[in-house]
Every structure is written in C-alpha cells, then in structure tokens.
Amino acid sequence: MGGFEEKKETCGTICLKYLLFSFNFLFWLAGGVVMAVGVWALVEKSDYISLLSSKTYAASAYILVLAGAIVMVTGVLGCCATFKEQRRLLRVYFVLLLCIFLLEILAGVLAYIYYQQLNDELKQNLKKTMTENYNKTNHEHITRAVDKLQQEFKCCGSNSSADWAESTYIRSGAKGRKVPDSCCKTITNLCGERDHPSNIYKVEGGCITKLENFILDHLKIIGAVGIGVACVQIIGMVFTCCLYRNLKAEPY
C-alpha cells in the first residue's frame, strides 16, 4: 500500500513538472510579447509623448518593457527550478513571479487611470503646448511632434485651425503664414499663408480628438496585455506551490 502511494505521488510530481515546464515555455514567449508591446508603445509615434504633460503613458510602457525582460529571464529560471527539483530555486522563482505580477498589474492600473484622465489633460495642455512652444528654440521636439501630428492625422490646431491665431509663432510674423505649413493638404513653402478649407485641414474637433483616440487605443492594448499576462501568471504560481509541496524538503 505504501509503495502504491509513493508511486502515485511520484506520478503526480512528474505531471506537475511537465505542466510547469510547459507553462514556463509559454511564459517565456509571453515575456517577449509583453516587452515588444512596451517597446512598440514607446517607439510607435514616440514624438507624440512630448505633447503629453503627464508621464503616466510613458511610465506604463516602460514598466511593461521591464516586466517583459524579467519574465523572459524568469521563464528560464523556472525551467531550471522545475527539472532540478530544488525547493530553493522554486522559492526564488515564485517570488519573481509575484514581483512581475505586481508590475504588470501596476502597468494595467496606470493605463486605466490615465485612460480616465487623458481627455482633461489634452484639453488643458495641448493647445498651450502647440501655441506657446511651436517653432521655439530648444523646443524642436515639440515642433517636430506638432508637424507630424497635423500631417499624419490630417488636422490643424488643437481644437481648430483658428487656434494658431493665438500662437507666438504666427503673431511673430511667420513670414505671412496664418497657420504652419504642416496644416496644408499639400505641403509647399509658405502654403500656410492661405487658410481656406481647400488648402488646409479643417477637421471638426481638431487634432485633440485625433490624438486622444490614438493614445486611448494604445492605452487599451497596454492595459489588456499587462493585466492579461498577470492573470495567466496566477496559474504558474499555483503550479509552483503544488510542485513545491510535492517535493521532499531539502536536506541541510
């Protein structure tokens, strides 16, 4: 009877080992995905981050990159801990899983909070950023971001093209321009002199609506990936605890 129970326990341990190994392989792949999403969120349209006064969006993306890198290392450690059947390694592995879990939950929560605040932030700051810092010395990144925003999203001004009448750039002369050349449907030198709808983008809601939708789409992906992978990690922590209990205590 004792031999049967010992054999049964061994089979259970073997099953747990292979389940945990399979999980770690998938977990390692998930780490690559998490890190890729974080990098994508930072690199894709990265110029637009300079138009945001809050650093929450960038922080969420950086947390995902960090979590993804740790996940990939942890996946390898998990495989070693599983096959060597060392309780100490399993403890380290479990703690790392828990830390990554908390990091990804944090990224997801930050993305959700910023999702709620984004509209107010853009309303308060985008117009000011565009009108006060465009074409100013030491603010070339703002100028580049605004030009890219207006061209890629086919818009002009924060709320409308009329916003540019209040800008330091236009008031200082701008060589007769009424709007920056990047507002033009076809960019040529000094095309901003003519602000007729046939020449420049007159989009309802201006660039603020376009940028908000763009950032919101990115935040949804950051939040979903962070919280989704974190939930999957719970399975790994359960498997780790089960295997840890099934293994005999290490001799000291």
mmCIF file of C-alpha atoms in Angstrom:
data_model
loop_
_atom_site.group_PDB
_atom_site.id
_atom_site.type_symbol
_atom_site.label_atom_id
_atom_site.label_comp_id
_atom_site.label_asym_id
_atom_site.label_seq_id
_atom_site.Cartn_x
_atom_site.Cartn_y
_atom_site.Cartn_z
ATOM 1 C CA MET A 1 0.000 0.000 0.000
ATOM 2 C CA GLY A 2 2.882 2.406 0.906
ATOM 3 C CA GLY A 3 4.624 1.581 -2.399
ATOM 4 C CA PHE A 4 1.447 2.401 -4.329
ATOM 5 C CA GLU A 5 1.085 5.768 -2.574
ATOM 6 C CA GLU A 6 4.771 6.578 -3.227
ATOM 7 C CA LYS A 7 4.333 5.726 -6.913
ATOM 8 C CA LYS A 8 1.144 7.796 -7.088
ATOM 9 C CA GLU A 9 2.944 10.762 -5.520
ATOM 10 C CA THR A 10 5.836 10.392 -7.986
ATOM 11 C CA CYS A 11 3.437 10.384 -10.950
ATOM 12 C CA GLY A 12 1.733 13.492 -9.586
ATOM 13 C CA THR A 13 5.089 15.240 -9.223
ATOM 14 C CA ILE A 14 6.117 14.292 -12.761
ATOM 15 C CA CYS A 15 2.834 15.630 -14.146
ATOM 16 C CA LEU A 16 3.311 18.882 -12.236
ATOM 17 C CA LYS A 17 6.877 19.178 -13.540
ATOM 18 C CA TYR A 18 5.770 18.889 -17.152
ATOM 19 C CA LEU A 19 2.817 21.211 -16.635
ATOM 20 C CA LEU A 20 5.097 23.809 -15.062
ATOM 21 C CA PHE A 21 7.705 23.354 -17.807
ATOM 22 C CA SER A 22 5.024 23.886 -20.497
ATOM 23 C CA PHE A 23 3.790 26.931 -18.630
ATOM 24 C CA ASN A 24 7.326 28.345 -18.412
ATOM 25 C CA PHE A 25 7.859 27.939 -22.145
ATOM 26 C CA LEU A 26 4.606 29.791 -22.871
ATOM 27 C CA PHE A 27 5.500 32.288 -20.149
ATOM 28 C CA TRP A 28 8.867 32.945 -21.813
ATOM 29 C CA LEU A 29 7.085 33.614 -25.118
ATOM 30 C CA ALA A 30 4.599 35.874 -23.303
ATOM 31 C CA GLY A 31 7.550 37.825 -21.876
ATOM 32 C CA GLY A 32 8.726 38.542 -25.402
ATOM 33 C CA VAL A 33 5.226 39.723 -26.332
ATOM 34 C CA VAL A 34 4.954 41.956 -23.235
ATOM 35 C CA MET A 35 8.351 43.532 -23.904
ATOM 36 C CA ALA A 36 7.503 44.003 -27.603
ATOM 37 C CA VAL A 37 4.228 45.759 -26.718
ATOM 38 C CA GLY A 38 6.074 48.054 -24.304
ATOM 39 C CA VAL A 39 8.713 48.939 -26.909
ATOM 40 C CA TRP A 40 6.016 49.411 -29.569
ATOM 41 C CA ALA A 41 4.073 51.772 -27.280
ATOM 42 C CA LEU A 42 7.225 53.878 -26.792
ATOM 43 C CA VAL A 43 8.625 53.811 -30.332
ATOM 44 C CA GLU A 44 5.399 53.929 -32.376
ATOM 45 C CA LYS A 45 4.617 57.642 -32.734
ATOM 46 C CA SER A 46 7.079 58.333 -29.893
ATOM 47 C CA ASP A 47 7.175 62.025 -30.814
ATOM 48 C CA TYR A 48 3.625 62.387 -29.526
ATOM 49 C CA ILE A 49 4.727 61.565 -25.968
ATOM 50 C CA SER A 50 6.375 65.014 -25.878
ATOM 51 C CA LEU A 51 2.912 66.571 -26.327
ATOM 52 C CA LEU A 52 1.641 64.944 -23.127
ATOM 53 C CA SER A 53 2.236 66.788 -19.877
ATOM 54 C CA SER A 54 1.845 63.641 -17.769
ATOM 55 C CA LYS A 55 4.478 60.884 -17.797
ATOM 56 C CA THR A 56 1.925 58.172 -16.967
ATOM 57 C CA TYR A 57 1.686 56.830 -20.523
ATOM 58 C CA ALA A 58 5.473 56.504 -20.845
ATOM 59 C CA ALA A 59 5.707 55.009 -17.328
ATOM 60 C CA SER A 60 3.163 52.303 -18.214
ATOM 61 C CA ALA A 61 5.109 51.384 -21.334
ATOM 62 C CA TYR A 62 8.484 51.328 -19.505
ATOM 63 C CA ILE A 63 7.005 49.081 -16.796
ATOM 64 C CA LEU A 64 5.868 46.637 -19.496
ATOM 65 C CA VAL A 65 9.346 46.600 -21.072
ATOM 66 C CA LEU A 66 10.934 45.917 -17.667
ATOM 67 C CA ALA A 67 8.347 43.268 -16.784
ATOM 68 C CA GLY A 68 8.791 41.555 -20.170
ATOM 69 C CA ALA A 69 12.577 41.367 -19.752
ATOM 70 C CA ILE A 70 12.227 39.915 -16.231
ATOM 71 C CA VAL A 71 9.581 37.456 -17.482
ATOM 72 C CA MET A 72 11.976 36.031 -20.087
ATOM 73 C CA VAL A 73 14.740 35.554 -17.501
ATOM 74 C CA THR A 74 12.252 34.116 -15.013
ATOM 75 C CA GLY A 75 10.965 31.630 -17.595
ATOM 76 C CA VAL A 76 14.459 30.163 -17.962
ATOM 77 C CA LEU A 77 14.903 30.086 -14.170
ATOM 78 C CA GLY A 78 11.541 28.347 -13.834
ATOM 79 C CA CYS A 79 12.603 25.589 -16.232
ATOM 80 C CA CYS A 80 15.833 25.026 -14.262
ATOM 81 C CA ALA A 81 13.993 25.004 -10.939
ATOM 82 C CA THR A 82 11.409 22.555 -12.278
ATOM 83 C CA PHE A 83 13.804 19.929 -13.620
ATOM 84 C CA LYS A 84 16.404 20.217 -10.863
ATOM 85 C CA GLU A 85 13.583 19.889 -8.319
ATOM 86 C CA GLN A 86 15.244 22.386 -5.979
ATOM 87 C CA ARG A 87 12.897 23.967 -3.485
ATOM 88 C CA ARG A 88 15.183 26.980 -3.044
ATOM 89 C CA LEU A 89 15.051 27.765 -6.770
ATOM 90 C CA LEU A 90 11.299 27.291 -6.738
ATOM 91 C CA ARG A 91 11.021 29.815 -3.893
ATOM 92 C CA VAL A 92 13.088 32.360 -5.858
ATOM 93 C CA TYR A 93 11.008 31.629 -8.950
ATOM 94 C CA PHE A 94 7.754 32.150 -7.041
ATOM 95 C CA VAL A 95 8.945 35.490 -5.614
ATOM 96 C CA LEU A 96 9.957 36.678 -9.097
ATOM 97 C CA LEU A 97 6.559 35.627 -10.467
ATOM 98 C CA LEU A 98 4.882 37.611 -7.720
ATOM 99 C CA CYS A 99 7.024 40.717 -8.445
ATOM 100 C CA ILE A 100 6.266 40.527 -12.173
ATOM 101 C CA PHE A 101 2.583 40.003 -11.383
ATOM 102 C CA LEU A 102 2.554 43.213 -9.326
ATOM 103 C CA LEU A 103 4.491 45.134 -12.011
ATOM 104 C CA GLU A 104 2.052 44.148 -14.743
ATOM 105 C CA ILE A 105 -0.956 44.916 -12.581
ATOM 106 C CA LEU A 106 0.632 48.327 -11.898
ATOM 107 C CA ALA A 107 1.081 48.945 -15.645
ATOM 108 C CA GLY A 108 -2.534 47.974 -16.256
ATOM 109 C CA VAL A 109 -3.849 50.169 -13.434
ATOM 110 C CA LEU A 110 -1.744 53.160 -14.566
ATOM 111 C CA ALA A 111 -3.045 52.730 -18.114
ATOM 112 C CA TYR A 112 -6.635 52.599 -16.822
ATOM 113 C CA ILE A 113 -6.215 55.690 -14.602
ATOM 114 C CA TYR A 114 -4.595 57.662 -17.411
ATOM 115 C CA TYR A 115 -7.351 56.475 -19.754
ATOM 116 C CA GLN A 116 -9.829 58.310 -17.498
ATOM 117 C CA GLN A 117 -7.703 61.470 -17.228
ATOM 118 C CA LEU A 118 -6.475 61.819 -20.814
ATOM 119 C CA ASN A 119 -9.317 63.962 -22.176
ATOM 120 C CA ASP A 120 -8.967 66.559 -19.404
ATOM 121 C CA GLU A 121 -5.188 66.667 -19.766
ATOM 122 C CA LEU A 122 -5.308 67.222 -23.517
ATOM 123 C CA LYS A 123 -7.957 69.935 -23.188
ATOM 124 C CA GLN A 124 -5.861 71.768 -20.611
ATOM 125 C CA ASN A 125 -2.405 71.376 -22.133
ATOM 126 C CA LEU A 126 -2.334 70.550 -25.841
ATOM 127 C CA LYS A 127 -3.427 73.972 -27.094
ATOM 128 C CA LYS A 128 -0.975 75.700 -24.750
ATOM 129 C CA THR A 129 1.885 73.429 -25.837
ATOM 130 C CA MET A 130 1.172 73.992 -29.526
ATOM 131 C CA THR A 131 0.656 77.756 -29.377
ATOM 132 C CA GLU A 132 3.446 78.626 -26.918
ATOM 133 C CA ASN A 133 6.244 76.221 -27.870
ATOM 134 C CA TYR A 134 5.894 75.689 -31.622
ATOM 135 C CA ASN A 135 8.993 76.743 -33.576
ATOM 136 C CA LYS A 136 10.765 77.926 -30.425
ATOM 137 C CA THR A 137 14.480 77.403 -29.789
ATOM 138 C CA ASN A 138 15.146 74.392 -27.534
ATOM 139 C CA HIS A 139 11.649 73.062 -28.328
ATOM 140 C CA GLU A 140 12.458 71.454 -31.673
ATOM 141 C CA HIS A 141 10.954 68.144 -30.460
ATOM 142 C CA ILE A 142 7.617 69.913 -29.905
ATOM 143 C CA THR A 143 7.736 71.472 -33.376
ATOM 144 C CA ARG A 144 8.552 68.097 -34.935
ATOM 145 C CA ALA A 145 5.762 66.368 -32.970
ATOM 146 C CA VAL A 146 3.149 69.005 -33.908
ATOM 147 C CA ASP A 147 4.086 68.889 -37.609
ATOM 148 C CA LYS A 148 3.937 65.095 -37.579
ATOM 149 C CA LEU A 149 0.602 65.136 -35.728
ATOM 150 C CA GLN A 150 -1.032 67.552 -38.183
ATOM 151 C CA GLN A 151 0.223 65.711 -41.231
ATOM 152 C CA GLU A 152 -0.436 62.130 -40.117
ATOM 153 C CA PHE A 153 -3.874 62.833 -38.666
ATOM 154 C CA LYS A 154 -4.840 65.407 -41.293
ATOM 155 C CA CYS A 155 -5.793 68.066 -38.745
ATOM 156 C CA CYS A 156 -4.853 71.667 -37.915
ATOM 157 C CA GLY A 157 -4.652 73.211 -34.460
ATOM 158 C CA SER A 158 -5.672 71.777 -31.117
ATOM 159 C CA ASN A 159 -9.424 72.416 -31.434
ATOM 160 C CA SER A 160 -9.438 74.066 -34.853
ATOM 161 C CA SER A 161 -7.146 75.956 -37.229
ATOM 162 C CA ALA A 162 -8.265 79.196 -35.531
ATOM 163 C CA ASP A 163 -6.107 78.234 -32.510
ATOM 164 C CA TRP A 164 -2.999 79.187 -34.465
ATOM 165 C CA ALA A 165 -4.056 82.873 -34.470
ATOM 166 C CA GLU A 166 -3.147 82.886 -30.755
ATOM 167 C CA SER A 167 0.254 81.272 -31.208
ATOM 168 C CA THR A 168 3.565 83.024 -30.575
ATOM 169 C CA TYR A 169 4.812 81.702 -33.917
ATOM 170 C CA ILE A 170 2.041 83.268 -36.038
ATOM 171 C CA ARG A 171 1.976 86.504 -34.037
ATOM 172 C CA SER A 172 5.709 86.939 -34.536
ATOM 173 C CA GLY A 173 5.176 87.154 -38.294
ATOM 174 C CA ALA A 174 5.850 83.593 -39.541
ATOM 175 C CA LYS A 175 6.606 85.141 -42.965
ATOM 176 C CA GLY A 176 2.920 85.895 -43.538
ATOM 177 C CA ARG A 177 1.636 82.436 -42.622
ATOM 178 C CA LYS A 178 -1.752 82.118 -40.918
ATOM 179 C CA VAL A 179 -1.043 78.506 -39.931
ATOM 180 C CA PRO A 180 2.098 76.313 -40.044
ATOM 181 C CA ASP A 181 2.814 74.678 -43.392
ATOM 182 C CA SER A 182 2.140 71.271 -41.816
ATOM 183 C CA CYS A 183 -1.596 72.186 -41.808
ATOM 184 C CA CYS A 184 -1.604 72.130 -45.614
ATOM 185 C CA LYS A 185 -3.071 69.237 -47.587
ATOM 186 C CA THR A 186 -0.114 69.511 -49.945
ATOM 187 C CA ILE A 187 2.950 70.970 -48.252
ATOM 188 C CA THR A 188 4.880 73.639 -50.135
ATOM 189 C CA ASN A 189 6.913 76.530 -48.792
ATOM 190 C CA LEU A 190 4.638 79.253 -47.346
ATOM 191 C CA CYS A 191 1.492 77.268 -48.156
ATOM 192 C CA GLY A 192 0.257 78.266 -44.685
ATOM 193 C CA GLU A 193 -0.409 81.804 -45.969
ATOM 194 C CA ARG A 194 -3.812 80.636 -47.207
ATOM 195 C CA ASP A 195 -6.118 79.083 -44.588
ATOM 196 C CA HIS A 196 -9.009 78.213 -46.911
ATOM 197 C CA PRO A 197 -10.531 74.687 -46.422
ATOM 198 C CA SER A 198 -9.403 73.757 -49.931
ATOM 199 C CA ASN A 199 -5.790 74.303 -48.838
ATOM 200 C CA ILE A 200 -5.586 73.275 -45.156
ATOM 201 C CA TYR A 201 -7.192 70.610 -42.981
ATOM 202 C CA LYS A 202 -10.366 71.875 -41.311
ATOM 203 C CA VAL A 203 -11.312 68.888 -39.172
ATOM 204 C CA GLU A 204 -14.107 69.078 -36.618
ATOM 205 C CA GLY A 205 -12.620 68.589 -33.153
ATOM 206 C CA GLY A 206 -9.128 69.464 -34.388
ATOM 207 C CA CYS A 207 -6.024 67.443 -33.508
ATOM 208 C CA ILE A 208 -7.062 66.961 -29.882
ATOM 209 C CA THR A 209 -9.709 64.378 -30.817
ATOM 210 C CA LYS A 210 -7.350 62.547 -33.170
ATOM 211 C CA LEU A 211 -4.509 62.392 -30.624
ATOM 212 C CA GLU A 212 -6.858 61.344 -27.839
ATOM 213 C CA ASN A 213 -8.217 58.414 -29.872
ATOM 214 C CA PHE A 214 -4.697 57.378 -30.828
ATOM 215 C CA ILE A 215 -3.417 57.388 -27.220
ATOM 216 C CA LEU A 216 -6.579 55.676 -25.924
ATOM 217 C CA ASP A 217 -6.100 52.813 -28.411
ATOM 218 C CA HIS A 218 -2.527 52.373 -27.173
ATOM 219 C CA LEU A 219 -3.609 52.502 -23.526
ATOM 220 C CA LYS A 220 -6.210 49.787 -24.124
ATOM 221 C CA ILE A 221 -3.518 47.491 -25.515
ATOM 222 C CA ILE A 222 -1.048 48.288 -22.687
ATOM 223 C CA GLY A 223 -3.720 47.664 -20.044
ATOM 224 C CA ALA A 224 -5.049 44.481 -21.660
ATOM 225 C CA VAL A 225 -1.577 42.947 -22.132
ATOM 226 C CA GLY A 226 -0.419 43.871 -18.615
ATOM 227 C CA ILE A 227 -3.480 42.562 -16.779
ATOM 228 C CA GLY A 228 -4.000 39.607 -19.167
ATOM 229 C CA VAL A 229 -0.492 38.189 -18.705
ATOM 230 C CA ALA A 230 -0.662 38.911 -14.966
ATOM 231 C CA CYS A 231 -3.803 36.759 -14.700
ATOM 232 C CA VAL A 232 -2.080 33.920 -16.566
ATOM 233 C CA GLN A 233 0.769 34.110 -14.045
ATOM 234 C CA ILE A 234 -1.614 33.097 -11.277
ATOM 235 C CA ILE A 235 -1.734 29.643 -12.909
ATOM 236 C CA GLY A 236 2.065 29.476 -12.803
ATOM 237 C CA MET A 237 2.126 30.436 -9.122
ATOM 238 C CA VAL A 238 -0.445 27.718 -8.331
ATOM 239 C CA PHE A 239 1.615 25.078 -10.209
ATOM 240 C CA THR A 240 4.772 26.247 -8.418
ATOM 241 C CA CYS A 241 3.131 25.951 -4.989
ATOM 242 C CA CYS A 242 1.823 22.462 -5.810
ATOM 243 C CA LEU A 243 5.223 21.222 -7.023
ATOM 244 C CA TYR A 244 6.953 22.828 -4.019
ATOM 245 C CA ARG A 245 4.671 20.922 -1.632
ATOM 246 C CA ASN A 246 5.130 17.644 -3.530
ATOM 247 C CA LEU A 247 8.919 17.783 -3.390
ATOM 248 C CA LYS A 248 10.655 16.461 -0.305
ATOM 249 C CA ALA A 249 12.343 19.052 1.875
ATOM 250 C CA GLU A 250 15.983 19.599 1.037
ATOM 251 C CA PRO A 251 18.460 18.075 3.465
ATOM 252 C CA TYR A 252 20.510 20.573 5.477
#
